[in-house]
Amino acid sequence: MLKTSIQTEKAAVILKLLGDKTRLTMMKLMDSHACCVCEFVEIFQFSQPSISQHLRKLKDLGLVKEERKGQWIFYSVNKNNEYYSFIKPILDQLPSQDYKINELEEKGTRIICC
Amino acid sequence: MLKTSIQTEKAAVILKLLGDKTRLTMMKLMDSHACCVCEFVEIFQFSQPSISQHLRKLKDLGLVKEERKGQWIFYSVNKNNEYYSFIKPILDQLPSQDYKINELEEKGTRIICC
DNA sequence: TTATTATATAACTATTCGCTTATATATACA
DNA sequence: TGTATATATAAGCGAATAGTTATATAATAA
């Protein structure tokens, strides 16, 4: 059953997290692709700790999940999270970021593991 | 025609504004009622300037509109704004705040003008 | 006119935020 | 084992945020 309501306070916390261009773009990307930290570093041109800290915040709220594959840790949107139905309509309205993945592939820096 | 996409940067700015419990609650209220500053002061128990500043931010983005009626200025969600279709699904998932209006009416502090 | 009420703006402050660099941890590989 | 690669954490710093108080502006009422 679709969740139709969410605590206002929780909603505000989630929206604040999504209210950062970097995190919002990451979420849009991770909604359709599992990505690792080094890919985000390449895409956003921020330091690796900066990317890790963004992911940490998203993970702390349960919005993303991580899966280690060898030396890499792949992050993706946690679609089993109870708030996924809240954020999905938001992500769906955002322009696709797939071209960023394509750019990685063209540069040969896309990580495809296992 | 429904707008199905929004610039990522603009979306982030809007979500950041909505990512504050006070503003988010105000937006939910104003989606169904026109409210004036003094009512919000009563509801949230913040100073009048604090409320005015929140409304100013929402107005600067075009998310709300104002209408002066005598000594009061009534604020409501601007449903003609190009981003309304972006925020509407968010507001719709939030719990109703109508009880706050009811409380004002019971206390006799609800402003109904003209 | 003068006083009152409603709202806006300015200035200030404590806290939060998002980045940085430095360092620690964990895995892969020679 | 030692070295390189990937990621996480800690500490620090400047900018942004959300509240406050003081003051200005605008409409109403006496």
JSON list of C-alpha atoms (C1' of nucleotides) in Angstrom, two decimals, chain D:
[
{"chain": "D", "resi": 1, "resn": "DT", "atom": "C1'", "xyz": [54.49, -9.24, 3.06]},
{"chain": "D", "resi": 2, "resn": "DG", "atom": "C1'", "xyz": [54.59, -4.27, 1.35]},
{"chain": "D", "resi": 3, "resn": "DT", "atom": "C1'", "xyz": [52.34, -0.95, -1.77]},
{"chain": "D", "resi": 4, "resn": "DA", "atom": "C1'", "xyz": [48.61, 1.10, -4.20]},
{"chain": "D", "resi": 5, "resn": "DT", "atom": "C1'", "xyz": [43.73, 2.14, -4.40]},
{"chain": "D", "resi": 6, "resn": "DA", "atom": "C1'", "xyz": [39.14, 3.16, -2.37]},
{"chain": "D", "resi": 7, "resn": "DT", "atom": "C1'", "xyz": [36.65, 4.92, 1.29]},
{"chain": "D", "resi": 8, "resn": "DA", "atom": "C1'", "xyz": [35.74, 6.93, 6.01]},
{"chain": "D", "resi": 9, "resn": "DT", "atom": "C1'", "xyz": [36.54, 10.00, 9.72]},
{"chain": "D", "resi": 10, "resn": "DA", "atom": "C1'", "xyz": [38.38, 14.12, 12.23]},
{"chain": "D", "resi": 11, "resn": "DA", "atom": "C1'", "xyz": [39.39, 18.83, 12.55]},
{"chain": "D", "resi": 12, "resn": "DG", "atom": "C1'", "xyz": [39.09, 23.41, 10.90]},
{"chain": "D", "resi": 13, "resn": "DC", "atom": "C1'", "xyz": [37.14, 27.34, 8.42]},
{"chain": "D", "resi": 14, "resn": "DG", "atom": "C1'", "xyz": [34.21, 30.62, 5.88]},
{"chain": "D", "resi": 15, "resn": "DA", "atom": "C1'", "xyz": [29.48, 31.19, 4.34]},
{"chain": "D", "resi": 16, "resn": "DA", "atom": "C1'", "xyz": [24.70, 30.58, 5.01]},
{"chain": "D", "resi": 17, "resn": "DT", "atom": "C1'", "xyz": [20.76, 30.05, 8.13]},
{"chain": "D", "resi": 18, "resn": "DA", "atom": "C1'", "xyz": [17.18, 31.14, 11.44]},
{"chain": "D", "resi": 19, "resn": "DG", "atom": "C1'", "xyz": [16.29, 33.17, 15.24]},
{"chain": "D", "resi": 20, "resn": "DT", "atom": "C1'", "xyz": [16.42, 37.67, 18.09]},
{"chain": "D", "resi": 21, "resn": "DT", "atom": "C1'", "xyz": [15.70, 42.98, 19.16]},
{"chain": "D", "resi": 22, "resn": "DA", "atom": "C1'", "xyz": [15.18, 47.60, 17.39]},
{"chain": "D", "resi": 23, "resn": "DT", "atom": "C1'", "xyz": [13.17, 50.39, 14.14]},
{"chain": "D", "resi": 24, "resn": "DA", "atom": "C1'", "xyz": [10.55, 51.88, 9.92]},
{"chain": "D", "resi": 25, "resn": "DT", "atom": "C1'", "xyz": [6.35, 51.85, 7.18]},
{"chain": "D", "resi": 26, "resn": "DA", "atom": "C1'", "xyz": [1.41, 51.53, 6.29]},
{"chain": "D", "resi": 27, "resn": "DA", "atom": "C1'", "xyz": [-3.37, 51.21, 7.40]},
{"chain": "D", "resi": 28, "resn": "DT", "atom": "C1'", "xyz": [-7.14, 51.88, 11.00]},
{"chain": "D", "resi": 29, "resn": "DA", "atom": "C1'", "xyz": [-9.50, 54.10, 14.57]},
{"chain": "D", "resi": 30, "resn": "DA", "atom": "C1'", "xyz": [-10.30, 57.64, 18.06]}
]
